[in-house]
PDB file of C-alpha atoms in Angstrom:
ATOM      1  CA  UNK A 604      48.531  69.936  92.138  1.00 53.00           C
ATOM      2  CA  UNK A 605      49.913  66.312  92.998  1.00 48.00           C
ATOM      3  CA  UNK A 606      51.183  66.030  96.448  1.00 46.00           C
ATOM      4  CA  UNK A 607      54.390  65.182  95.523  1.00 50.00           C
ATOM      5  CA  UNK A 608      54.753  68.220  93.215  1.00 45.00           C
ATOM      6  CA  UNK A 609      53.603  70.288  96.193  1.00 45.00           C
ATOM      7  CA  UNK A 610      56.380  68.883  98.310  1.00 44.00           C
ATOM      8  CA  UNK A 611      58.970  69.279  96.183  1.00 49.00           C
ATOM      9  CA  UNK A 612      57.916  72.667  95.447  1.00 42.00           C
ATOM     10  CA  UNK A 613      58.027  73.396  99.423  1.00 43.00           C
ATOM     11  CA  UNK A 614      61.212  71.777  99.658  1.00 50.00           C
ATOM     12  CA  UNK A 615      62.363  73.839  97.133  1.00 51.00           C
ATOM     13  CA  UNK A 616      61.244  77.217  98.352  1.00 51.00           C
ATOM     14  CA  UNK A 617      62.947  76.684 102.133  1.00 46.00           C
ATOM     15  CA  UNK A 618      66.322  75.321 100.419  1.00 44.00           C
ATOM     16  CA  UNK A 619      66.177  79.106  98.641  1.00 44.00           C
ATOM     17  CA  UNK A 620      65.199  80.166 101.937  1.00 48.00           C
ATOM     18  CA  UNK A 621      68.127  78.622 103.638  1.00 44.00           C
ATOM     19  CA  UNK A 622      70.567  79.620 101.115  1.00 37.00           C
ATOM     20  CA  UNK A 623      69.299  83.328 101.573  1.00 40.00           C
ATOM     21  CA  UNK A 624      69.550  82.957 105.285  1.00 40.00           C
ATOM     22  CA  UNK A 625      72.593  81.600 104.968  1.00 35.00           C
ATOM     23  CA  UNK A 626      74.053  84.567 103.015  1.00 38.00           C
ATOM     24  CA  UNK A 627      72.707  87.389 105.513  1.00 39.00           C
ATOM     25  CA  UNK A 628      74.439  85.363 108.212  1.00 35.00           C
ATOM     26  CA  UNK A 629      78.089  85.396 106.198  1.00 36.00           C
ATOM     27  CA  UNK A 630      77.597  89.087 105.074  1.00 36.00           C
ATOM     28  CA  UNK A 631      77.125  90.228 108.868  1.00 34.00           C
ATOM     29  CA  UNK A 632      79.831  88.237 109.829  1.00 35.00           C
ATOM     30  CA  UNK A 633      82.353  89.691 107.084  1.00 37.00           C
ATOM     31  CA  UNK A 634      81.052  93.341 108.303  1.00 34.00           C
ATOM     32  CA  UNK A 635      81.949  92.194 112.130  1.00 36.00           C
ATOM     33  CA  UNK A 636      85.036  90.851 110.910  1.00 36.00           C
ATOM     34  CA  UNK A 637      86.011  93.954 108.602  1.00 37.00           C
ATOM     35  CA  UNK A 638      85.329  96.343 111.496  1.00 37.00           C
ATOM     36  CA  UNK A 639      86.805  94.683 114.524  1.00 41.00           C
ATOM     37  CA  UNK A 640      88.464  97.605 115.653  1.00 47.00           C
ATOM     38  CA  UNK A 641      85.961 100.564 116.487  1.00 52.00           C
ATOM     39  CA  UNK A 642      87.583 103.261 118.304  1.00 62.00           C
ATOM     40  CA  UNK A 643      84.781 104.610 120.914  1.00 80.00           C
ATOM     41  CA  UNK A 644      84.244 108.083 121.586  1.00 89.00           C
ATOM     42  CA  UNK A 645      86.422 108.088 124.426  1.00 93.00           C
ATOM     43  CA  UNK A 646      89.426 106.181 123.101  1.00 92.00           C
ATOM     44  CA  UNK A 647      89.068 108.887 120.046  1.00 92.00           C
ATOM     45  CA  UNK A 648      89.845 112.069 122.368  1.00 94.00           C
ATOM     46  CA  UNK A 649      92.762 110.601 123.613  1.00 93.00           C
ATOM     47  CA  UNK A 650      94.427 108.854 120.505  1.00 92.00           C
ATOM     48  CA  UNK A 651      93.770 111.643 118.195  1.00 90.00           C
ATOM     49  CA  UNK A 652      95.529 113.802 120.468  1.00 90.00           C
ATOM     50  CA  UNK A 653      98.544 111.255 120.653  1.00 91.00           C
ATOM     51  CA  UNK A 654      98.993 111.057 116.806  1.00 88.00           C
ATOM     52  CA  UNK A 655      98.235 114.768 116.492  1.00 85.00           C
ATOM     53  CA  UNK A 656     101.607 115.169 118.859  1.00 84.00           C
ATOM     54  CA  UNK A 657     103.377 111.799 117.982  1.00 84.00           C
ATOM     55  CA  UNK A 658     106.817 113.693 116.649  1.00 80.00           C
ATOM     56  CA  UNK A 659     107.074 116.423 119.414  1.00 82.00           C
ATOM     57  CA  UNK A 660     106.283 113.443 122.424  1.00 83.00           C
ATOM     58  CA  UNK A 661     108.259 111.643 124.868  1.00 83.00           C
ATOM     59  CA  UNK A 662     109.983 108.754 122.501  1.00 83.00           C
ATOM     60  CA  UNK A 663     110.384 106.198 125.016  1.00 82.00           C
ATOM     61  CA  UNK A 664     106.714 106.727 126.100  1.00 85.00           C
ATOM     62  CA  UNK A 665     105.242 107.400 122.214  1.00 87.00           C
ATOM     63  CA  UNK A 666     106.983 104.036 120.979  1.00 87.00           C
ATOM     64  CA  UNK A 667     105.846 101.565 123.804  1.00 90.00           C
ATOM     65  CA  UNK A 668     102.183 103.488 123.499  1.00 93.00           C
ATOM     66  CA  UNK A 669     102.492 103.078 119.813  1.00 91.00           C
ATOM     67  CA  UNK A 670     103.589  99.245 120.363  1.00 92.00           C
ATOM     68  CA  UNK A 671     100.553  98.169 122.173  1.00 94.00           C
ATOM     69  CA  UNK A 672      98.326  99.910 119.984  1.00 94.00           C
ATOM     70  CA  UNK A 673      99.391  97.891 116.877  1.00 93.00           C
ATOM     71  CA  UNK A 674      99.321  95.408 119.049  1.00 94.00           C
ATOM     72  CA  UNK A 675      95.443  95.813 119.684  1.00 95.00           C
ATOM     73  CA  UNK A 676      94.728  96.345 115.892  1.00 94.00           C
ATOM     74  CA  UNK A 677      93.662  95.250 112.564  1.00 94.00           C
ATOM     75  CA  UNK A 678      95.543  95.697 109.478  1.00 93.00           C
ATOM     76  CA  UNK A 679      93.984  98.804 108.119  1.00 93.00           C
ATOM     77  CA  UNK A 680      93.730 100.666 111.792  1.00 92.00           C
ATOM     78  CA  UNK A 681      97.708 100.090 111.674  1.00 90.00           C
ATOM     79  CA  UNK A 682      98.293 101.259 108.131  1.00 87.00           C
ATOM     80  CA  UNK A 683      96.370 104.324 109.157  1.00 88.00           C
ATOM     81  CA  UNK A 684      98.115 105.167 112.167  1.00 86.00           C
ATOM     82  CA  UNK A 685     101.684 104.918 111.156  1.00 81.00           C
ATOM     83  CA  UNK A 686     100.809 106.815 107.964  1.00 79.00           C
ATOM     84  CA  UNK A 687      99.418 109.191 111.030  1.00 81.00           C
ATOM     85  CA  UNK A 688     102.699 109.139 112.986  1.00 76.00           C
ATOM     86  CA  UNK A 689     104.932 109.668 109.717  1.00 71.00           C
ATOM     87  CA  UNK A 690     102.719 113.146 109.039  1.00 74.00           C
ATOM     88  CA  UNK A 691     103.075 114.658 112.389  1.00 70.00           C
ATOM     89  CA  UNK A 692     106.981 114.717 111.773  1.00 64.00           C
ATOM     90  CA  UNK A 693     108.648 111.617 112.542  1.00 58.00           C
ATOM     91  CA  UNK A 694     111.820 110.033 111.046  1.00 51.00           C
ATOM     92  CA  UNK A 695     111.964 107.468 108.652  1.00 48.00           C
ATOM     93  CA  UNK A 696     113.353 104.977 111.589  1.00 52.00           C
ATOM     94  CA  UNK A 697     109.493 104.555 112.492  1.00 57.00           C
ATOM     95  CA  UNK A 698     108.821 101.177 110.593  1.00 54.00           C
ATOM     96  CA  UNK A 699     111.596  99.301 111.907  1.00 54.00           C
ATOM     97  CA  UNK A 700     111.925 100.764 115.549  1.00 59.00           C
ATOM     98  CA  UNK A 701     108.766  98.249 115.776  1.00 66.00           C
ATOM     99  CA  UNK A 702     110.240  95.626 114.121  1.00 67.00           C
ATOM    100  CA  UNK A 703     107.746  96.307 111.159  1.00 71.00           C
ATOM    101  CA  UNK A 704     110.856  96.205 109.216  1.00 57.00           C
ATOM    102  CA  UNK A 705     114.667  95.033 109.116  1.00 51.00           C
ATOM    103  CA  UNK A 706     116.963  97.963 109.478  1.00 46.00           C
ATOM    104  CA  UNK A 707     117.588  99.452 105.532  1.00 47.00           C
ATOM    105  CA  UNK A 708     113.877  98.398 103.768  1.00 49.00           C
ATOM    106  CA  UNK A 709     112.067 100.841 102.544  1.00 45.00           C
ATOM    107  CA  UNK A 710     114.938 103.728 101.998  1.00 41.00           C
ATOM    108  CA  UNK A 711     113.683 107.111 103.280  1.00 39.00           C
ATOM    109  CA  UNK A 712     110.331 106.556 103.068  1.00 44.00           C
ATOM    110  CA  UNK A 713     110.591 103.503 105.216  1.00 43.00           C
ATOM    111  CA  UNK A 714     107.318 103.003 107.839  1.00 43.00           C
ATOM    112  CA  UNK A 715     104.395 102.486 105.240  1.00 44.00           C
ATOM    113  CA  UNK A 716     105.477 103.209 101.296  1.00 43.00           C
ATOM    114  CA  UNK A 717     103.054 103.176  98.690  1.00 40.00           C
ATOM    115  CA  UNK A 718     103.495  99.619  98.025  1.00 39.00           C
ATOM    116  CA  UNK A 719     102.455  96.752  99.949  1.00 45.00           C
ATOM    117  CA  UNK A 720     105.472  95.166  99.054  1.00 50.00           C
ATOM    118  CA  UNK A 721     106.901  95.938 102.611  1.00 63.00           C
ATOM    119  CA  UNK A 722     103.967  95.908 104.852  1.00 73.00           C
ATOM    120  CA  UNK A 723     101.481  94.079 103.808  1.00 84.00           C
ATOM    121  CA  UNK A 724      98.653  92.406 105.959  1.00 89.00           C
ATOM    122  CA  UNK A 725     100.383  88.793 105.941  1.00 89.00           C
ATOM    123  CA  UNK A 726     103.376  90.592 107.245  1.00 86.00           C
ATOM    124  CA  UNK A 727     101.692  92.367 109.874  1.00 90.00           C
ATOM    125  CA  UNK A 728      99.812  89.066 110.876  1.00 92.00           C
ATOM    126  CA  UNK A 729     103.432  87.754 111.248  1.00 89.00           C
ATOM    127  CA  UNK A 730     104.479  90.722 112.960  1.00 89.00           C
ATOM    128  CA  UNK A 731     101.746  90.618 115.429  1.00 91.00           C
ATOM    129  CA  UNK A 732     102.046  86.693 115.702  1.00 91.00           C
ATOM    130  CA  UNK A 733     105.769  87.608 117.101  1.00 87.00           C
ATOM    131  CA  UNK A 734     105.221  90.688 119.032  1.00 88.00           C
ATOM    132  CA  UNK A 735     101.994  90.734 120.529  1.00 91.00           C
ATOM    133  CA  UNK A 736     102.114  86.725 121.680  1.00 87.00           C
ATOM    134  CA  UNK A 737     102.385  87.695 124.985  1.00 88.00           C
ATOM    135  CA  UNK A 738      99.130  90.310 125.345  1.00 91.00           C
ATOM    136  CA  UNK A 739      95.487  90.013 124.363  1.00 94.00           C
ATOM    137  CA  UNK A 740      94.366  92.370 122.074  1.00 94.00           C
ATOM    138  CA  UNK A 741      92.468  93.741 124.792  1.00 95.00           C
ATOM    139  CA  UNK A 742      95.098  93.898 127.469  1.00 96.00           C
ATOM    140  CA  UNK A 743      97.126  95.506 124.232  1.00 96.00           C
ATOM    141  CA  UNK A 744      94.135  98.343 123.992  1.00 95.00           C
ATOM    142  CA  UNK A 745      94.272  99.367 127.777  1.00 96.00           C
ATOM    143  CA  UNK A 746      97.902  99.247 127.959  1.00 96.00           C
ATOM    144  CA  UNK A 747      97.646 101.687 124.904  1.00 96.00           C
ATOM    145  CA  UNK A 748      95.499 103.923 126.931  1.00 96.00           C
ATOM    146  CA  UNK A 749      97.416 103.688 130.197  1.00 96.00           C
ATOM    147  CA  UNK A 750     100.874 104.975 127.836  1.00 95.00           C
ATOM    148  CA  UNK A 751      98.999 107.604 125.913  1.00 95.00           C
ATOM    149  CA  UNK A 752      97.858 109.271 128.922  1.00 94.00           C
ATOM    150  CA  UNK A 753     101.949 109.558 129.899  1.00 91.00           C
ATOM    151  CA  UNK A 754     102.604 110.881 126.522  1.00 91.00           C
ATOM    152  CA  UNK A 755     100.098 113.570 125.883  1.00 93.00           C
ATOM    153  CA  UNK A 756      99.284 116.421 127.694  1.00 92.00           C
ATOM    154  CA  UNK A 757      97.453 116.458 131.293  1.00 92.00           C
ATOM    155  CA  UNK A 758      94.372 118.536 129.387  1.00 94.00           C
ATOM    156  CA  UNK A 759      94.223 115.740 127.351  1.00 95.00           C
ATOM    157  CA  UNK A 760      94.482 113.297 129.501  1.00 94.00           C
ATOM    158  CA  UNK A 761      91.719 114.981 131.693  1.00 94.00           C
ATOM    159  CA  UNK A 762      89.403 114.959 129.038  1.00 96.00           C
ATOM    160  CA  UNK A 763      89.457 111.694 128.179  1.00 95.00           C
ATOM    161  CA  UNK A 764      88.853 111.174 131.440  1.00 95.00           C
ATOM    162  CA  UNK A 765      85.429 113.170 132.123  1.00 96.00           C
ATOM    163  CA  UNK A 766      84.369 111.443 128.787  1.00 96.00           C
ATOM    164  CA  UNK A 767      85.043 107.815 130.745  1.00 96.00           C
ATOM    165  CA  UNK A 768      82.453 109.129 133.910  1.00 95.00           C
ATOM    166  CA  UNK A 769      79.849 110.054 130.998  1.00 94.00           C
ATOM    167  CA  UNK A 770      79.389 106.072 130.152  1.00 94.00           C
ATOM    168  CA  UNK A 771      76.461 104.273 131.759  1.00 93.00           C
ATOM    169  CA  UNK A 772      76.759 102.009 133.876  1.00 94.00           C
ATOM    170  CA  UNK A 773      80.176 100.182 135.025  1.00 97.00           C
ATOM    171  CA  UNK A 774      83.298 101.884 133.583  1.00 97.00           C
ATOM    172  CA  UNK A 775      87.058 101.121 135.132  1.00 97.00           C
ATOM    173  CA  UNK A 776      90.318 102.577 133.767  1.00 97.00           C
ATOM    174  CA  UNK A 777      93.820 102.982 135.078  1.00 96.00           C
ATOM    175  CA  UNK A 778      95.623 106.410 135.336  1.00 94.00           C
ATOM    176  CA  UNK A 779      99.260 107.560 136.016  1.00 90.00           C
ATOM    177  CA  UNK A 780      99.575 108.590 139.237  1.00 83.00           C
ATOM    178  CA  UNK A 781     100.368 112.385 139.389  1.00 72.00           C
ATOM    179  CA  UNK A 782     102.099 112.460 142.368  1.00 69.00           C
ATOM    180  CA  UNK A 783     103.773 109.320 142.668  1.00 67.00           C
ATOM    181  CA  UNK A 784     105.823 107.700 140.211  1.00 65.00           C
ATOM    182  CA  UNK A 785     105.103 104.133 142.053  1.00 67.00           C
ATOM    183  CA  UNK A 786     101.288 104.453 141.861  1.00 85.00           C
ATOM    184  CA  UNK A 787      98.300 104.121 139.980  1.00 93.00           C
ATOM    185  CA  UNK A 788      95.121 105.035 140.546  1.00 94.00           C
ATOM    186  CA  UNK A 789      92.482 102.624 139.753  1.00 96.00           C
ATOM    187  CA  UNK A 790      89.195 104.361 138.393  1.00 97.00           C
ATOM    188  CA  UNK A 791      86.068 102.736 139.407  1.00 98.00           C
ATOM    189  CA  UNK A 792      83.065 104.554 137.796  1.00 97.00           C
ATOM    190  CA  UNK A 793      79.564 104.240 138.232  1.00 96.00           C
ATOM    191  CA  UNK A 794      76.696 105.794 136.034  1.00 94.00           C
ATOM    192  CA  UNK A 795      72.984 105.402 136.790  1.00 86.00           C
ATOM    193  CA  UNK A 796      71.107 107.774 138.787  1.00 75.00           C
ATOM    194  CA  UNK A 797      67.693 106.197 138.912  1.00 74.00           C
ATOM    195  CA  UNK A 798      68.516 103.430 141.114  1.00 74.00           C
ATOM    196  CA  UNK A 799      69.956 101.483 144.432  1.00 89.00           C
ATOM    197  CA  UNK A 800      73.676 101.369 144.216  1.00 93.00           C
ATOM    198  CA  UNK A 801      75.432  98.036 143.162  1.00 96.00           C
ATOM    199  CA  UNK A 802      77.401  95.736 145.690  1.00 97.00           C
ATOM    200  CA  UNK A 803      80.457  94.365 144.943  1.00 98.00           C
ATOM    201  CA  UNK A 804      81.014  90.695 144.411  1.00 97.00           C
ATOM    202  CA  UNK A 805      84.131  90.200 143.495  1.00 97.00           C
ATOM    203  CA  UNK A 806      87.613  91.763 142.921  1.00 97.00           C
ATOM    204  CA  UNK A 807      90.644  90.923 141.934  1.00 97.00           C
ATOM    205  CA  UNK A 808      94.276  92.526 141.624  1.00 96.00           C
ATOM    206  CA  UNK A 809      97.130  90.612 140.393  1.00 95.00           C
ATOM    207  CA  UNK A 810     100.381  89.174 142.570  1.00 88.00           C
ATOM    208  CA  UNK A 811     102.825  92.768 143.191  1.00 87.00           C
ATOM    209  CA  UNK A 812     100.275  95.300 143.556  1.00 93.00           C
ATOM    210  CA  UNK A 813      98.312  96.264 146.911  1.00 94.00           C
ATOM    211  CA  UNK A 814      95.077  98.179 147.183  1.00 95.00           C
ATOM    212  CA  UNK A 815      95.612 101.657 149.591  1.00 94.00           C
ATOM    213  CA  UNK A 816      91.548 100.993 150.314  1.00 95.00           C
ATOM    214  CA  UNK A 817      90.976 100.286 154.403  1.00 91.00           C
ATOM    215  CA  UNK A 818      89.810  96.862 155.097  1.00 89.00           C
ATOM    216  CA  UNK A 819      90.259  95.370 151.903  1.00 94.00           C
ATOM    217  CA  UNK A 820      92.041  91.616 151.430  1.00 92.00           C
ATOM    218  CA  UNK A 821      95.303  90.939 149.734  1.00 92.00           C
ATOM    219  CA  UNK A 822      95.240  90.992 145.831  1.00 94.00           C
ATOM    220  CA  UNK A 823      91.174  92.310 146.232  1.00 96.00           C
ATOM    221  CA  UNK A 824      90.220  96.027 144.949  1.00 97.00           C
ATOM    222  CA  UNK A 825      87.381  96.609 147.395  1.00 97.00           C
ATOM    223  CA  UNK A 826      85.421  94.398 150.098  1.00 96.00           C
ATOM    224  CA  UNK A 827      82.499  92.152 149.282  1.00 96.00           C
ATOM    225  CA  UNK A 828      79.680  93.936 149.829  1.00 96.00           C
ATOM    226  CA  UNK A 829      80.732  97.540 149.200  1.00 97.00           C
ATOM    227  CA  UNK A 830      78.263 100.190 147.988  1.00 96.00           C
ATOM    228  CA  UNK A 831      79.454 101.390 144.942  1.00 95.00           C
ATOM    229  CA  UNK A 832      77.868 104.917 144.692  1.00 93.00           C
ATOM    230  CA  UNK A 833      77.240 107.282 141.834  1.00 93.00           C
ATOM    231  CA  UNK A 834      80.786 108.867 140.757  1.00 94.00           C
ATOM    232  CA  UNK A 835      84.201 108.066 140.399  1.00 96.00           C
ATOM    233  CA  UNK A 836      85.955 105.768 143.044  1.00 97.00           C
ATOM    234  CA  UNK A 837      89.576 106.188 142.566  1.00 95.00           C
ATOM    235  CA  UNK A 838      91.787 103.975 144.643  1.00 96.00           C
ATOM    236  CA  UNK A 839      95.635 104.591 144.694  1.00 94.00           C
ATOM    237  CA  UNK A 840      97.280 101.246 143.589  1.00 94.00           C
ATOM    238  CA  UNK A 841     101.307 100.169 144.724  1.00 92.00           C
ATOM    239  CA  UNK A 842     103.249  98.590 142.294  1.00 87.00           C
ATOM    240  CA  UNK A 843     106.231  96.097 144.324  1.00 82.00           C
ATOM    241  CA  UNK A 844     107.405  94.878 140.926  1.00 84.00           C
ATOM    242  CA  UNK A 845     107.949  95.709 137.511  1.00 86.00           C
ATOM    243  CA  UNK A 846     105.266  92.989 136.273  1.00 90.00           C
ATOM    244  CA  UNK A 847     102.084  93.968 134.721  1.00 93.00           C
ATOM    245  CA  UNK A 848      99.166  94.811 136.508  1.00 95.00           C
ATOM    246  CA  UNK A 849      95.542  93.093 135.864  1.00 96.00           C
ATOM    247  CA  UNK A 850      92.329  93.984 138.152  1.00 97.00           C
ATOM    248  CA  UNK A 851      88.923  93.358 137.579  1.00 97.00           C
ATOM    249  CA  UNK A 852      85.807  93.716 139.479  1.00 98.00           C
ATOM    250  CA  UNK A 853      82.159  92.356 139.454  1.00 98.00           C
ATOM    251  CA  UNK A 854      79.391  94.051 140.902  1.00 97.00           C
ATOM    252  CA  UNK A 855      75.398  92.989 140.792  1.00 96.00           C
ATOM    253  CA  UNK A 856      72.746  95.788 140.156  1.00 95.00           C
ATOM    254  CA  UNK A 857      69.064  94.582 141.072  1.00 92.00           C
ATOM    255  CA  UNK A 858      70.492  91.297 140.235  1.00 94.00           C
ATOM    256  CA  UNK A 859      72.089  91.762 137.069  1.00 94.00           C
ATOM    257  CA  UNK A 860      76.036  91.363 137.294  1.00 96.00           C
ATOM    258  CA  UNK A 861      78.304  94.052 135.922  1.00 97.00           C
ATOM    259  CA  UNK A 862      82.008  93.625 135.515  1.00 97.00           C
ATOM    260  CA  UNK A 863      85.143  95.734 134.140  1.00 97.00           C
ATOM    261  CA  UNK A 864      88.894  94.488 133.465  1.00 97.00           C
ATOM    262  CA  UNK A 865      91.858  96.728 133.983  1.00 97.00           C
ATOM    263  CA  UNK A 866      95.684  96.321 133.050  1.00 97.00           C
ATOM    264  CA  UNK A 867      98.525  98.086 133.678  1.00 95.00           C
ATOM    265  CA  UNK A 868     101.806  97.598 131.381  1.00 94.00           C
ATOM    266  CA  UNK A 869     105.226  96.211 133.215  1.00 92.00           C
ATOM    267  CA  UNK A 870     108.432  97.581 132.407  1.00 88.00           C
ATOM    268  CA  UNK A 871     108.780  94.401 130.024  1.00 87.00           C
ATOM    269  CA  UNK A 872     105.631  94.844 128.174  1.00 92.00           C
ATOM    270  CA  UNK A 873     105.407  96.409 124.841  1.00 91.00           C
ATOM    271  CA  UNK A 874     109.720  97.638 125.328  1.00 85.00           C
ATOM    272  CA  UNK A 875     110.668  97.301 122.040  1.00 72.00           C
ATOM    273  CA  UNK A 876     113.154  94.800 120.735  1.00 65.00           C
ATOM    274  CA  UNK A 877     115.214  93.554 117.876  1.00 58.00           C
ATOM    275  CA  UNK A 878     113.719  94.246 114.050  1.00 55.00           C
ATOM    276  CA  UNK A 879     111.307  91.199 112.883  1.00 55.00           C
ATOM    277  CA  UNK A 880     112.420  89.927 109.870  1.00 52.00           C
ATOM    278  CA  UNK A 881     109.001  87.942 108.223  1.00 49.00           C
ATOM    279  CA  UNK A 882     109.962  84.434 106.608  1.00 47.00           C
TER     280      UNK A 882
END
C-alpha cells in the first residue's frame, strides 16, 4: 500500500476514533446532567417520612422545608414531590403558596395538573431563578434537612440520624436542639476504626453564632489540633441573630484532608413570599 494511502487511512481510523470518543464523553455527561439530584440513603429516611406526613405536619415548618427542597432540585425531583405532597392530603393552595403559581391558575387541581401548561421546566427554571437566588443548591439541600427534622417525628428524625454515623469517614449535620429553642447542635461524625484519629485544621462558624466547646476561638467549631475520635461529636451551637448559619471544618487523616459544610436556615431564608408570576 502507498504511504500516502496508509496515512490517510490512519488518519481516517483516529478521526472515527475521536468522533466515538467524543460521543461516550457527551452521553456520560447527559446521564450526569439528567440525574443531578440523587437522594442518598440517608436523605431518603428522612424525606420519605416528610412527604408520607406532608398534610397532617406543622404548615409553617412543612412549607419553608418544602421551599428549600425545590430549591435544591431538578425539574423532575420537583414534579415528583409536589405530586407527593398533593396525595398525602393537601389543599389545592399548594402550587401557589410557593409562588409556583399566581393565585387562581390551575382551578382545583392547582399544584401540578396533567398539563405542562402551568408548570413546566422553563417555568420552574424561572421560578428557581427568583426564589432560590439567594441559596446554593447545596445550602438549599441542608436547610431542607435541618426543617424536615422540625416537621417530622423525633423517631424519624433519630433515624436519620444513626443512618448519618453509619457513613465512612467525615460526616457533619445540624440538628434542632431539643431542649433549647436558641440552639443547635452541630454533629461532627467520624467513621474509620482501623486507624489514628484525624486532627483538625481548620473551622469555621459564621458571624452570630458561638461554639459552647471550651477553649475554642471566636467564629471556630473546635481548636487546631483536636483529636477527632471515633463517634459523634455534638457541640451545642448559640444563635445571637436571626441570620443563617454556615460552619465547616477540615481535618487531615494520615495526610489526606477531609472536610464537611454545614448550614443552618435564618428566619428570612426559604419564608415564603408573594406568588411568582413567570414572564
Amino acid at each position: 500500500m502507498r504511504p500516502r494511502l496508509i496515512l490517510g487511512v490512519l488518519q481516517g481510523r483516529m478521526m472515527k476514533n475521536s468522533i466515538i470518543a467524543m460521543a461516550c464523553v457527551l452521553s456520560v455527561l447527559h446521564l450526569a446532567t439528567a440525574g443531578a439530584f440523587v437522594e442518598n440513603p440517608c436523605r431518603k429516611i428522612l424525606a420519605e417520612e416528610f412527604h408520607n406526613e406532608y398534610s397532617g405536619s406543622n404548615p409553617r415548618l412543612r412549607d419553608r422545608a418544602m421551599y428549600a427542597e425545590l430549591c435544591s432540585s431538578n425539574f423532575q425531583h420537583a414534579r415528583n414531590i409536589i405530586n407527593r405532597a398533593q396525595k398525602s392530603g393537601i389543599d389545592s393552595s399548594l402550587g401557589s403558596s410557593y409562588g409556583l403559581f399566581s393565585p387562581g391558575e390551575g382551578g382545583a387541581q392547582s399544584a401540578v395538573p396533567s398539563s405542562d401548561a402551568l408548570f413546566n421546566e422553563a417555568r420552574f427554571s424561572q421560578w428557581k431563578s427568583a426564589y432560590c437566588s439567594t441559596n446554593s443548591s447545596a445550602d438549599a439541600s441542608r436547610a431542607a434537612e435541618f426543617l424536615m427534622q422540625k416537621a417530622v417525628a423525633q423517631p424519624v428524625a433519630s433515624a436519620w440520624s444513626t443512618c448519618m454515623r453509619k457513613r465512612e469517614g467525615l460526616t457533619c449535620w445540624a440538628a434542632p436542639h431539643v431542649s433549647q429553642e436558641e440552639e443547635i447542635l452541630l454533629n461532627i461524625n467520624w467513621t474509620k476504626t482501623d486507624s489514628s484519629p484525624p486532627l483538625v485544621q481548620h473551622s469555621f462558624l459564621s458571624r452570630g453564632a458561638a461554639a459552647k466547646f471550651e477553649d475554642v476561638p471566636a467564629r471556630r467549631i473546635l481548636p487546631v489540633g483536636y483529636r477527632l475520635n471515633t463517634g459523634t461529636l455534638q457541640i451545642p451551637v448559640t444563635k445571637q441573630t436571626d441570620n443563617g448559619i454556615t460552619a465547616n471544618l477540615t481535618v487531615n487523616h494520615e495526610g489526606a484532608e477531609h472536610s464537611c459544610n454545614i448550614f443552618i436556615p435564618g428566619e428570612r431564608d426559604f419564608a415564603l413570599i408573594t406568588p411568582f408570576v413567570a414572564q
